[in-house]
Each structure stands twice: as C-alpha cells, then as structure tokens.
PDB file of C-alpha atoms in Angstrom:
ATOM      1  CA  MET A 453      90.313  85.145 121.929  1.00  0.00           C
ATOM      2  CA  LYS A 454      87.474  87.284 121.375  1.00  0.00           C
ATOM      3  CA  GLU A 455      88.604  88.382 118.373  1.00  0.00           C
ATOM      4  CA  GLN A 456      89.757  84.549 117.320  1.00  0.00           C
ATOM      5  CA  SER A 457      85.432  84.315 118.216  1.00  0.00           C
ATOM      6  CA  ARG A 458      84.537  87.741 116.326  1.00  0.00           C
ATOM      7  CA  ARG A 459      86.622  86.955 113.793  1.00  0.00           C
ATOM      8  CA  LYS A 460      84.678  83.003 112.419  1.00  0.00           C
ATOM      9  CA  PHE A 461      81.674  85.139 113.214  1.00  0.00           C
ATOM     10  CA  VAL A 462      82.607  87.777 109.950  1.00  0.00           C
ATOM     11  CA  LYS A 463      83.858  85.590 108.014  1.00  0.00           C
ATOM     12  CA  SER A 464      81.490  83.015 108.069  1.00  0.00           C
ATOM     13  CA  SER A 465      79.149  85.569 107.492  1.00  0.00           C
ATOM     14  CA  ILE A 466      80.418  87.137 104.089  1.00  0.00           C
ATOM     15  CA  GLY A 467      80.503  83.342 103.545  1.00  0.00           C
ATOM     16  CA  ALA A 468      76.721  82.683 104.435  1.00  0.00           C
ATOM     17  CA  GLY A 469      74.886  80.775 101.529  1.00  0.00           C
ATOM     18  CA  LEU A 470      77.471  80.724  99.911  1.00  0.00           C
ATOM     19  CA  GLY A 471      79.515  78.338  99.852  1.00  0.00           C
ATOM     20  CA  LEU A 472      81.976  79.613 100.443  1.00  0.00           C
ATOM     21  CA  SER A 473      85.150  79.589 101.714  1.00  0.00           C
ATOM     22  CA  LEU A 474      87.483  83.335 102.607  1.00  0.00           C
ATOM     23  CA  PRO A 475      90.840  82.692 103.650  1.00  0.00           C
ATOM     24  CA  ALA A 476      91.118  84.942 106.628  1.00  0.00           C
ATOM     25  CA  THR A 477      94.459  86.852 105.519  1.00  0.00           C
ATOM     26  CA  ASN A 478      93.019  87.978 102.274  1.00  0.00           C
ATOM     27  CA  SER A 479      89.483  89.008 103.596  1.00  0.00           C
ATOM     28  CA  ALA A 480      89.224  92.779 103.305  1.00  0.00           C
ATOM     29  CA  PRO A 481      89.081  94.560 106.308  1.00  0.00           C
ATOM     30  CA  LYS A 482      85.770  96.369 108.031  1.00  0.00           C
ATOM     31  CA  GLU A 483      87.836  97.486 110.889  1.00  0.00           C
ATOM     32  CA  LEU A 484      91.603  99.905 111.926  1.00  0.00           C
ATOM     33  CA  PHE A 485      93.020 100.012 115.227  1.00  0.00           C
ATOM     34  CA  VAL A 486      95.383 102.065 115.924  1.00  0.00           C
ATOM     35  CA  HIS A 487      98.144 101.703 118.414  1.00  0.00           C
ATOM     36  CA  HIS A 488      99.855 105.637 119.169  1.00  0.00           C
ATOM     37  CA  VAL A 489     103.280 105.880 121.635  1.00  0.00           C
ATOM     38  CA  TYR A 490     103.588 109.476 123.079  1.00  0.00           C
ATOM     39  CA  PHE A 491     107.628 108.972 124.287  1.00  0.00           C
ATOM     40  CA  TYR A 492     108.753 111.421 127.069  1.00  0.00           C
ATOM     41  CA  LEU A 493     112.256 111.051 127.082  1.00  0.00           C
ATOM     42  CA  LYS A 494     115.032 110.901 129.711  1.00  0.00           C
ATOM     43  CA  ASN A 495     116.766 113.410 128.631  1.00  0.00           C
ATOM     44  CA  PRO A 496     114.081 114.850 127.330  1.00  0.00           C
ATOM     45  CA  ASP A 497     116.406 118.822 125.846  1.00  0.00           C
ATOM     46  CA  SER A 498     118.801 115.930 124.401  1.00  0.00           C
ATOM     47  CA  ALA A 499     118.385 116.411 120.369  1.00  0.00           C
ATOM     48  CA  ALA A 500     121.299 112.865 120.467  1.00  0.00           C
ATOM     49  CA  ASP A 501     118.641 110.850 121.482  1.00  0.00           C
ATOM     50  CA  LYS A 502     116.149 111.310 119.621  1.00  0.00           C
ATOM     51  CA  ALA A 503     117.375 111.129 116.896  1.00  0.00           C
ATOM     52  CA  LYS A 504     118.749 107.392 118.086  1.00  0.00           C
ATOM     53  CA  LEU A 505     115.215 106.919 119.775  1.00  0.00           C
ATOM     54  CA  ILE A 506     113.847 108.065 115.023  1.00  0.00           C
ATOM     55  CA  GLU A 507     117.198 105.641 114.382  1.00  0.00           C
ATOM     56  CA  GLY A 508     115.158 102.340 116.335  1.00  0.00           C
ATOM     57  CA  LEU A 509     112.114 103.804 115.470  1.00  0.00           C
ATOM     58  CA  ASN A 510     112.720 103.354 111.330  1.00  0.00           C
ATOM     59  CA  LYS A 511     113.633 100.444 112.137  1.00  0.00           C
ATOM     60  CA  LEU A 512     110.204  99.037 114.517  1.00  0.00           C
ATOM     61  CA  ALA A 513     108.934 100.239 111.392  1.00  0.00           C
ATOM     62  CA  LYS A 514     109.686  96.687 109.683  1.00  0.00           C
ATOM     63  CA  VAL A 515     107.183  95.013 111.115  1.00  0.00           C
ATOM     64  CA  PRO A 516     105.365  93.218 108.632  1.00  0.00           C
ATOM     65  CA  THR A 517     101.730  93.044 109.884  1.00  0.00           C
ATOM     66  CA  ILE A 518     101.882  97.251 110.697  1.00  0.00           C
ATOM     67  CA  LYS A 519      99.716  98.909 107.519  1.00  0.00           C
ATOM     68  CA  LEU A 520     100.622 102.171 108.122  1.00  0.00           C
ATOM     69  CA  VAL A 521     103.463 104.166 110.560  1.00  0.00           C
ATOM     70  CA  HIS A 522     104.280 107.852 111.385  1.00  0.00           C
ATOM     71  CA  ILE A 523     106.182 109.160 113.317  1.00  0.00           C
ATOM     72  CA  GLY A 524     105.848 112.467 114.304  1.00  0.00           C
ATOM     73  CA  GLU A 525     106.659 115.931 116.683  1.00  0.00           C
ATOM     74  CA  PRO A 526     105.151 118.057 118.580  1.00  0.00           C
ATOM     75  CA  ALA A 527     103.369 120.413 115.928  1.00  0.00           C
ATOM     76  CA  PRO A 528     103.887 124.064 116.491  1.00  0.00           C
ATOM     77  CA  THR A 529     100.087 124.232 118.043  1.00  0.00           C
ATOM     78  CA  THR A 530      99.846 125.386 122.239  1.00  0.00           C
ATOM     79  CA  ARG A 531      96.189 125.711 122.776  1.00  0.00           C
ATOM     80  CA  SER A 532      95.667 124.761 126.007  1.00  0.00           C
ATOM     81  CA  VAL A 533      94.245 121.571 125.590  1.00  0.00           C
ATOM     82  CA  ILE A 534      97.618 119.695 123.003  1.00  0.00           C
ATOM     83  CA  GLU A 535      99.771 117.855 125.223  1.00  0.00           C
ATOM     84  CA  ARG A 536     103.166 118.742 124.060  1.00  0.00           C
ATOM     85  CA  SER A 537     105.739 117.566 126.988  1.00  0.00           C
ATOM     86  CA  TYR A 538     105.962 114.027 124.350  1.00  0.00           C
ATOM     87  CA  ALA A 539     109.650 113.876 122.868  1.00  0.00           C
ATOM     88  CA  VAL A 540     108.158 111.769 119.811  1.00  0.00           C
ATOM     89  CA  SER A 541     105.114 110.422 118.831  1.00  0.00           C
ATOM     90  CA  TRP A 542     104.822 106.772 117.141  1.00  0.00           C
ATOM     91  CA  LEU A 543     101.129 106.237 114.952  1.00  0.00           C
ATOM     92  CA  CYS A 544     100.182 102.662 113.916  1.00  0.00           C
ATOM     93  CA  PHE A 545      98.104 101.044 112.193  1.00  0.00           C
ATOM     94  CA  PHE A 546      96.505  97.429 112.209  1.00  0.00           C
ATOM     95  CA  ASN A 547      94.095  95.220 110.527  1.00  0.00           C
ATOM     96  CA  ASN A 548      93.174  93.746 113.517  1.00  0.00           C
ATOM     97  CA  LEU A 549      93.759  93.062 117.388  1.00  0.00           C
ATOM     98  CA  MET A 550      96.333  89.954 116.399  1.00  0.00           C
ATOM     99  CA  ASP A 551      98.024  91.624 114.269  1.00  0.00           C
ATOM    100  CA  GLU A 552      98.511  94.316 116.763  1.00  0.00           C
ATOM    101  CA  GLU A 553      99.186  91.258 119.232  1.00  0.00           C
ATOM    102  CA  ILE A 554     101.916  90.024 116.514  1.00  0.00           C
ATOM    103  CA  TYR A 555     103.749  93.401 116.314  1.00  0.00           C
ATOM    104  CA  GLN A 556     104.491  93.324 119.984  1.00  0.00           C
ATOM    105  CA  THR A 557     105.979  89.861 120.447  1.00  0.00           C
ATOM    106  CA  HIS A 558     108.237  90.157 117.776  1.00  0.00           C
ATOM    107  CA  PRO A 559     111.737  90.101 117.446  1.00  0.00           C
ATOM    108  CA  ILE A 560     111.678  93.156 115.853  1.00  0.00           C
ATOM    109  CA  HIS A 561     110.595  94.753 118.326  1.00  0.00           C
ATOM    110  CA  LEU A 562     112.011  93.019 121.102  1.00  0.00           C
ATOM    111  CA  LYS A 563     115.338  94.007 120.134  1.00  0.00           C
ATOM    112  CA  PHE A 564     114.219  98.359 119.677  1.00  0.00           C
ATOM    113  CA  VAL A 565     112.547  97.265 123.093  1.00  0.00           C
ATOM    114  CA  GLU A 566     116.390  96.547 123.907  1.00  0.00           C
ATOM    115  CA  GLU A 567     118.617  98.186 121.936  1.00  0.00           C
ATOM    116  CA  TYR A 568     116.625 101.549 122.916  1.00  0.00           C
ATOM    117  CA  SER A 569     114.573 101.409 125.809  1.00  0.00           C
ATOM    118  CA  ALA A 570     117.175 103.144 128.174  1.00  0.00           C
ATOM    119  CA  LEU A 571     116.191 106.295 126.457  1.00  0.00           C
ATOM    120  CA  TRP A 572     112.905 106.644 127.845  1.00  0.00           C
ATOM    121  CA  GLU A 573     111.397 108.070 130.764  1.00  0.00           C
ATOM    122  CA  LYS A 574     107.842 107.082 129.643  1.00  0.00           C
ATOM    123  CA  VAL A 575     105.629 105.475 126.999  1.00  0.00           C
ATOM    124  CA  VAL A 576     102.037 106.811 127.645  1.00  0.00           C
ATOM    125  CA  VAL A 577      99.286 104.818 125.080  1.00  0.00           C
ATOM    126  CA  TYR A 578      96.617 104.668 123.283  1.00  0.00           C
ATOM    127  CA  ASP A 579      95.186 101.381 121.376  1.00  0.00           C
ATOM    128  CA  SER A 580      91.515 102.696 119.355  1.00  0.00           C
ATOM    129  CA  VAL A 581      90.008 100.414 116.920  1.00  0.00           C
ATOM    130  CA  GLY A 582      87.176 101.379 115.603  1.00  0.00           C
ATOM    131  CA  PRO A 583      85.282 100.380 111.242  1.00  0.00           C
ATOM    132  CA  LYS A 584      87.511 101.643 108.534  1.00  0.00           C
ATOM    133  CA  ARG A 585      86.204 105.022 106.485  1.00  0.00           C
TER     134      ARG A 585
ATOM    135  CA  MET S 266     102.860 114.216  84.701  1.00  0.00           C
ATOM    136  CA  LYS S 267     106.193 112.790  85.925  1.00  0.00           C
ATOM    137  CA  GLU S 268     104.743 114.539  89.400  1.00  0.00           C
ATOM    138  CA  GLN S 269     101.501 113.379  89.093  1.00  0.00           C
ATOM    139  CA  SER S 270     103.372 109.576  88.962  1.00  0.00           C
ATOM    140  CA  ARG S 271     104.837 110.899  92.316  1.00  0.00           C
ATOM    141  CA  ARG S 272     101.824 111.946  93.494  1.00  0.00           C
ATOM    142  CA  LYS S 273      99.918 108.662  92.678  1.00  0.00           C
ATOM    143  CA  PHE S 274     102.820 106.680  94.318  1.00  0.00           C
ATOM    144  CA  VAL S 275     102.829 108.966  97.291  1.00  0.00           C
ATOM    145  CA  LYS S 276      98.984 107.897  97.571  1.00  0.00           C
ATOM    146  CA  SER S 277      98.553 104.928  97.174  1.00  0.00           C
ATOM    147  CA  SER S 278     101.840 104.833 100.302  1.00  0.00           C
ATOM    148  CA  ILE S 279      99.502 105.727 102.613  1.00  0.00           C
ATOM    149  CA  GLY S 280      97.005 104.053 101.676  1.00  0.00           C
ATOM    150  CA  ALA S 281      98.580 100.699 100.935  1.00  0.00           C
ATOM    151  CA  GLY S 282      96.389  98.178 102.498  1.00  0.00           C
ATOM    152  CA  LEU S 283      94.297  99.832 104.066  1.00  0.00           C
ATOM    153  CA  GLY S 284      91.142  99.618 101.503  1.00  0.00           C
ATOM    154  CA  LEU S 285      91.649 103.971 101.789  1.00  0.00           C
ATOM    155  CA  SER S 286      90.238 106.167  98.905  1.00  0.00           C
ATOM    156  CA  LEU S 287      93.046 109.496  99.926  1.00  0.00           C
ATOM    157  CA  PRO S 288      91.809 112.948  97.574  1.00  0.00           C
ATOM    158  CA  ALA S 289      93.719 113.998  95.786  1.00  0.00           C
ATOM    159  CA  THR S 290      95.840 117.678  96.793  1.00  0.00           C
ATOM    160  CA  ASN S 291      97.334 120.129  94.168  1.00  0.00           C
ATOM    161  CA  SER S 292     100.896 119.582  95.492  1.00  0.00           C
ATOM    162  CA  ALA S 293     102.319 116.616  96.688  1.00  0.00           C
ATOM    163  CA  PRO S 294     103.347 116.727 100.310  1.00  0.00           C
ATOM    164  CA  LYS S 295     106.274 115.180 102.620  1.00  0.00           C
ATOM    165  CA  GLU S 296     104.925 116.611 105.227  1.00  0.00           C
ATOM    166  CA  LEU S 297     102.347 114.586 106.610  1.00  0.00           C
ATOM    167  CA  PHE S 298     100.453 117.077 110.425  1.00  0.00           C
ATOM    168  CA  VAL S 299      98.495 114.689 112.521  1.00  0.00           C
ATOM    169  CA  HIS S 300      95.978 115.707 114.769  1.00  0.00           C
ATOM    170  CA  HIS S 301      94.939 113.599 117.593  1.00  0.00           C
ATOM    171  CA  VAL S 302      92.148 113.141 120.198  1.00  0.00           C
ATOM    172  CA  TYR S 303      90.820 111.866 123.400  1.00  0.00           C
ATOM    173  CA  PHE S 304      87.533 112.688 124.230  1.00  0.00           C
ATOM    174  CA  TYR S 305      86.152 112.261 128.072  1.00  0.00           C
ATOM    175  CA  LEU S 306      82.404 112.063 128.180  1.00  0.00           C
ATOM    176  CA  LYS S 307      80.965 114.394 131.163  1.00  0.00           C
ATOM    177  CA  ASN S 308      78.099 110.772 131.746  1.00  0.00           C
ATOM    178  CA  PRO S 309      80.924 107.939 130.681  1.00  0.00           C
ATOM    179  CA  ASP S 310      78.730 105.369 130.503  1.00  0.00           C
ATOM    180  CA  SER S 311      75.991 106.615 128.843  1.00  0.00           C
ATOM    181  CA  ALA S 312      75.688 104.874 125.022  1.00  0.00           C
ATOM    182  CA  ALA S 313      73.786 107.048 124.036  1.00  0.00           C
ATOM    183  CA  ASP S 314      75.699 110.341 124.798  1.00  0.00           C
ATOM    184  CA  LYS S 315      78.449 107.954 123.477  1.00  0.00           C
ATOM    185  CA  ALA S 316      76.277 107.690 120.676  1.00  0.00           C
ATOM    186  CA  LYS S 317      75.901 111.191 119.515  1.00  0.00           C
ATOM    187  CA  LEU S 318      79.611 112.327 120.163  1.00  0.00           C
ATOM    188  CA  ILE S 319      80.527 109.934 117.249  1.00  0.00           C
ATOM    189  CA  GLU S 320      77.398 110.735 114.948  1.00  0.00           C
ATOM    190  CA  GLY S 321      78.567 114.483 115.559  1.00  0.00           C
ATOM    191  CA  LEU S 322      82.029 113.101 114.502  1.00  0.00           C
ATOM    192  CA  ASN S 323      81.034 111.440 111.238  1.00  0.00           C
ATOM    193  CA  LYS S 324      79.697 115.035 110.267  1.00  0.00           C
ATOM    194  CA  LEU S 325      83.195 116.365 111.653  1.00  0.00           C
ATOM    195  CA  ALA S 326      84.677 114.707 108.997  1.00  0.00           C
ATOM    196  CA  LYS S 327      83.821 116.306 105.522  1.00  0.00           C
ATOM    197  CA  VAL S 328      85.807 119.348 106.509  1.00  0.00           C
ATOM    198  CA  PRO S 329      87.775 118.775 103.769  1.00  0.00           C
ATOM    199  CA  THR S 330      91.101 120.044 103.887  1.00  0.00           C
ATOM    200  CA  ILE S 331      91.437 116.655 106.750  1.00  0.00           C
ATOM    201  CA  LYS S 332      93.090 113.832 104.463  1.00  0.00           C
ATOM    202  CA  LEU S 333      92.726 110.970 106.597  1.00  0.00           C
ATOM    203  CA  VAL S 334      89.793 110.065 109.604  1.00  0.00           C
ATOM    204  CA  HIS S 335      89.893 108.098 112.191  1.00  0.00           C
ATOM    205  CA  ILE S 336      86.599 107.515 114.950  1.00  0.00           C
ATOM    206  CA  GLY S 337      88.003 104.743 117.227  1.00  0.00           C
ATOM    207  CA  GLU S 338      86.796 103.755 121.415  1.00  0.00           C
ATOM    208  CA  PRO S 339      89.299 102.056 123.339  1.00  0.00           C
ATOM    209  CA  ALA S 340      90.876  98.713 122.524  1.00  0.00           C
ATOM    210  CA  PRO S 341      90.604  95.921 124.600  1.00  0.00           C
ATOM    211  CA  THR S 342      94.316  96.164 125.272  1.00  0.00           C
ATOM    212  CA  THR S 343      95.085  96.466 129.108  1.00  0.00           C
ATOM    213  CA  ARG S 344      98.984  97.233 129.651  1.00  0.00           C
ATOM    214  CA  SER S 345      99.571  99.424 132.165  1.00  0.00           C
ATOM    215  CA  VAL S 346     100.988 102.068 130.192  1.00  0.00           C
ATOM    216  CA  ILE S 347      97.675 102.141 127.505  1.00  0.00           C
ATOM    217  CA  GLU S 348      94.818 104.997 128.301  1.00  0.00           C
ATOM    218  CA  ARG S 349      91.899 103.225 128.366  1.00  0.00           C
ATOM    219  CA  SER S 350      89.278 105.795 130.145  1.00  0.00           C
ATOM    220  CA  TYR S 351      89.010 107.909 127.572  1.00  0.00           C
ATOM    221  CA  ALA S 352      85.672 107.625 125.034  1.00  0.00           C
ATOM    222  CA  VAL S 353      86.106 107.642 121.833  1.00  0.00           C
ATOM    223  CA  SER S 354      89.500 108.966 119.928  1.00  0.00           C
ATOM    224  CA  TRP S 355      89.663 110.585 117.114  1.00  0.00           C
ATOM    225  CA  LEU S 356      92.416 111.015 115.005  1.00  0.00           C
ATOM    226  CA  CYS S 357      92.553 113.774 111.068  1.00  0.00           C
ATOM    227  CA  PHE S 358      95.635 113.569 108.912  1.00  0.00           C
ATOM    228  CA  PHE S 359      96.011 117.094 107.315  1.00  0.00           C
ATOM    229  CA  ASN S 360      98.858 118.192 105.127  1.00  0.00           C
ATOM    230  CA  ASN S 361     100.805 120.095 107.775  1.00  0.00           C
ATOM    231  CA  LEU S 362      99.739 123.567 109.641  1.00  0.00           C
ATOM    232  CA  MET S 363      97.790 125.795 107.724  1.00  0.00           C
ATOM    233  CA  ASP S 364      95.614 122.807 106.752  1.00  0.00           C
ATOM    234  CA  GLU S 365      94.509 122.151 110.409  1.00  0.00           C
ATOM    235  CA  GLU S 366      94.413 125.760 111.011  1.00  0.00           C
ATOM    236  CA  ILE S 367      91.434 125.901 108.070  1.00  0.00           C
ATOM    237  CA  TYR S 368      89.447 123.305 110.183  1.00  0.00           C
ATOM    238  CA  GLN S 369      90.208 124.451 112.989  1.00  0.00           C
ATOM    239  CA  THR S 370      87.855 127.306 112.396  1.00  0.00           C
ATOM    240  CA  HIS S 371      86.242 125.799 109.165  1.00  0.00           C
ATOM    241  CA  PRO S 372      81.972 126.443 109.926  1.00  0.00           C
ATOM    242  CA  ILE S 373      81.287 122.446 110.519  1.00  0.00           C
ATOM    243  CA  HIS S 374      83.698 122.681 113.356  1.00  0.00           C
ATOM    244  CA  LEU S 375      82.364 125.599 114.766  1.00  0.00           C
ATOM    245  CA  LYS S 376      79.042 124.227 114.185  1.00  0.00           C
ATOM    246  CA  PHE S 377      80.524 120.615 115.846  1.00  0.00           C
ATOM    247  CA  VAL S 378      81.819 122.054 119.027  1.00  0.00           C
ATOM    248  CA  GLU S 379      78.559 124.609 119.589  1.00  0.00           C
ATOM    249  CA  GLU S 380      76.234 121.752 118.967  1.00  0.00           C
ATOM    250  CA  TYR S 381      78.445 118.798 121.211  1.00  0.00           C
ATOM    251  CA  SER S 382      80.379 121.081 123.490  1.00  0.00           C
ATOM    252  CA  ALA S 383      77.588 119.951 126.445  1.00  0.00           C
ATOM    253  CA  LEU S 384      78.911 116.442 126.455  1.00  0.00           C
ATOM    254  CA  TRP S 385      82.551 115.917 126.429  1.00  0.00           C
ATOM    255  CA  GLU S 386      84.842 116.508 130.517  1.00  0.00           C
ATOM    256  CA  LYS S 387      87.641 118.126 128.998  1.00  0.00           C
ATOM    257  CA  VAL S 388      89.832 116.491 125.399  1.00  0.00           C
ATOM    258  CA  VAL S 389      93.192 115.837 125.413  1.00  0.00           C
ATOM    259  CA  VAL S 390      94.584 116.536 121.937  1.00  0.00           C
ATOM    260  CA  TYR S 391      98.023 115.624 120.405  1.00  0.00           C
ATOM    261  CA  ASP S 392      99.377 116.940 116.755  1.00  0.00           C
ATOM    262  CA  SER S 393     102.801 116.078 115.861  1.00  0.00           C
ATOM    263  CA  VAL S 394     104.621 116.704 112.138  1.00  0.00           C
ATOM    264  CA  GLY S 395     106.576 114.454 110.806  1.00  0.00           C
ATOM    265  CA  PRO S 396     107.591 112.935 107.183  1.00  0.00           C
ATOM    266  CA  LYS S 397     105.403 110.833 105.388  1.00  0.00           C
ATOM    267  CA  ARG S 398     106.873 107.616 104.788  1.00  0.00           C
TER     268      ARG S 398
END
C-alpha cells in the first residue's frame, strides 16, 4: 500500500505539468530490490541434494518478475568475516517490492517450495532496496 | 567478430531490463563472483553515520574490477527468515576470484577501510561463485 502510494507519487511527479500519462509498467525504475537467499541443507555433505536444489532453483528462475538471477556456491575465500557454511546462494533482482511480492506468491514459487523445501534445514534471507546505479 | 557478438549478448543478458551499464572486458567470463557485505553500525540509529558509510561506499564503487555494484538498505519485508538488523548492504559482481582479490588490496579499498571502518561494529560477508546466466 505504501509502495503503491510511492509509485503513484513517482509517476505523477515524472509527468507533472506535462499532461503525460505514464503507464506504471513501462516506466524506467530508479530503484532496485535485491533478494538474496542462503540455503543451508539438511544434508550439507550430499552433492545429490545440492544438485537437486540447484535443479529446483533453475525452474524457479522462470518467475517472470525476476530481472536478474544468480545461483552460486561458497567461493574459496576464507577471511574470518566470511560466512561460508551455506550450501547455495540464490540472488534475484526485482524492479520493486511489488514485483518481489508477485514472485513470493507466484505458482512457480509455491511449487518450488512444495517440491524442494524438504532439502533445506534453514534459509537466511536479506532483502535490500536502493537506487539503481 | 564472433567473440564480440557473444560478449555483447552476455552483456545484454546480464543487464536486461535493468538499464545497467556494464563495462566491456577483455575476456568473456562464464562465471560470476558475487561479493555481498552487510554492514552493522556501531550507532545503528544514527542517520548521519549511515549516510557517511554510504558516502564511503560510493567512493569504493570506483574500484575498476567491480562489474556491477548496488548499495541498499533493509527492505520493508518482515518474514521471520529475513535478517534486517544490518544498516547497509554492499553488493558487487566480479568476473572472477582474481578480480575480487585485486579489489581487496586496491588502494581505493584500503583507503575506504582506513577512513570509514570506525563506523561499523561488524560486517558479515558472503562470497559466492556460479555460472553467469
């Protein structure tokens, strides 16, 4: 709701005084919503479970509101501040909060959770928003 | 010529729909190194300290091996699995581990740590590697 009001404001401020009607979907977003999930497996040493999760994430990547996606595994870097006990990193960019909410309840996402959630012990999620550069 | 076309394709697929400007590189990398840092401030309620850290990160973004950068703050999302007690998210893409190592010891990075590290209580870092999509 807050996001809707904000978008409306951004839209109207862009078109202010110009008599322009700007469709929300075609406007160039100025912000980026970064959704980063770290998966910790129930069987962290199982290469098969990790491969299965990655298979599922490759299906999940089809959700249409995702603008960029990256599937990763811990890098070989080992400084003390680096957390590397997760199994798989799932990074998505969205144009805004609303697109991320569409993703959360999209049938492809619900099916992913249904089919693959038995594999993980926990997930840690970081959602960040900030200006697009 | 063929190589150029491929690079162009890779570039455009990364930035697709995001309006991102990604500098061309000499090689066409197949992997992506994702470096994600979450900063926790000593004074988490200080808007001035947060602004100062973001000022520093904007300088840090000039390190030439960084291929994409995003500076964010916790989104309004609040599900239980979401960690949102950090102050600032710093996300960088590199073409490979070597480029990230160059970044770690680059004079701009060393100066950033020298000038701004008094602001943070801790950092949590996730480095992930995986195929570029």
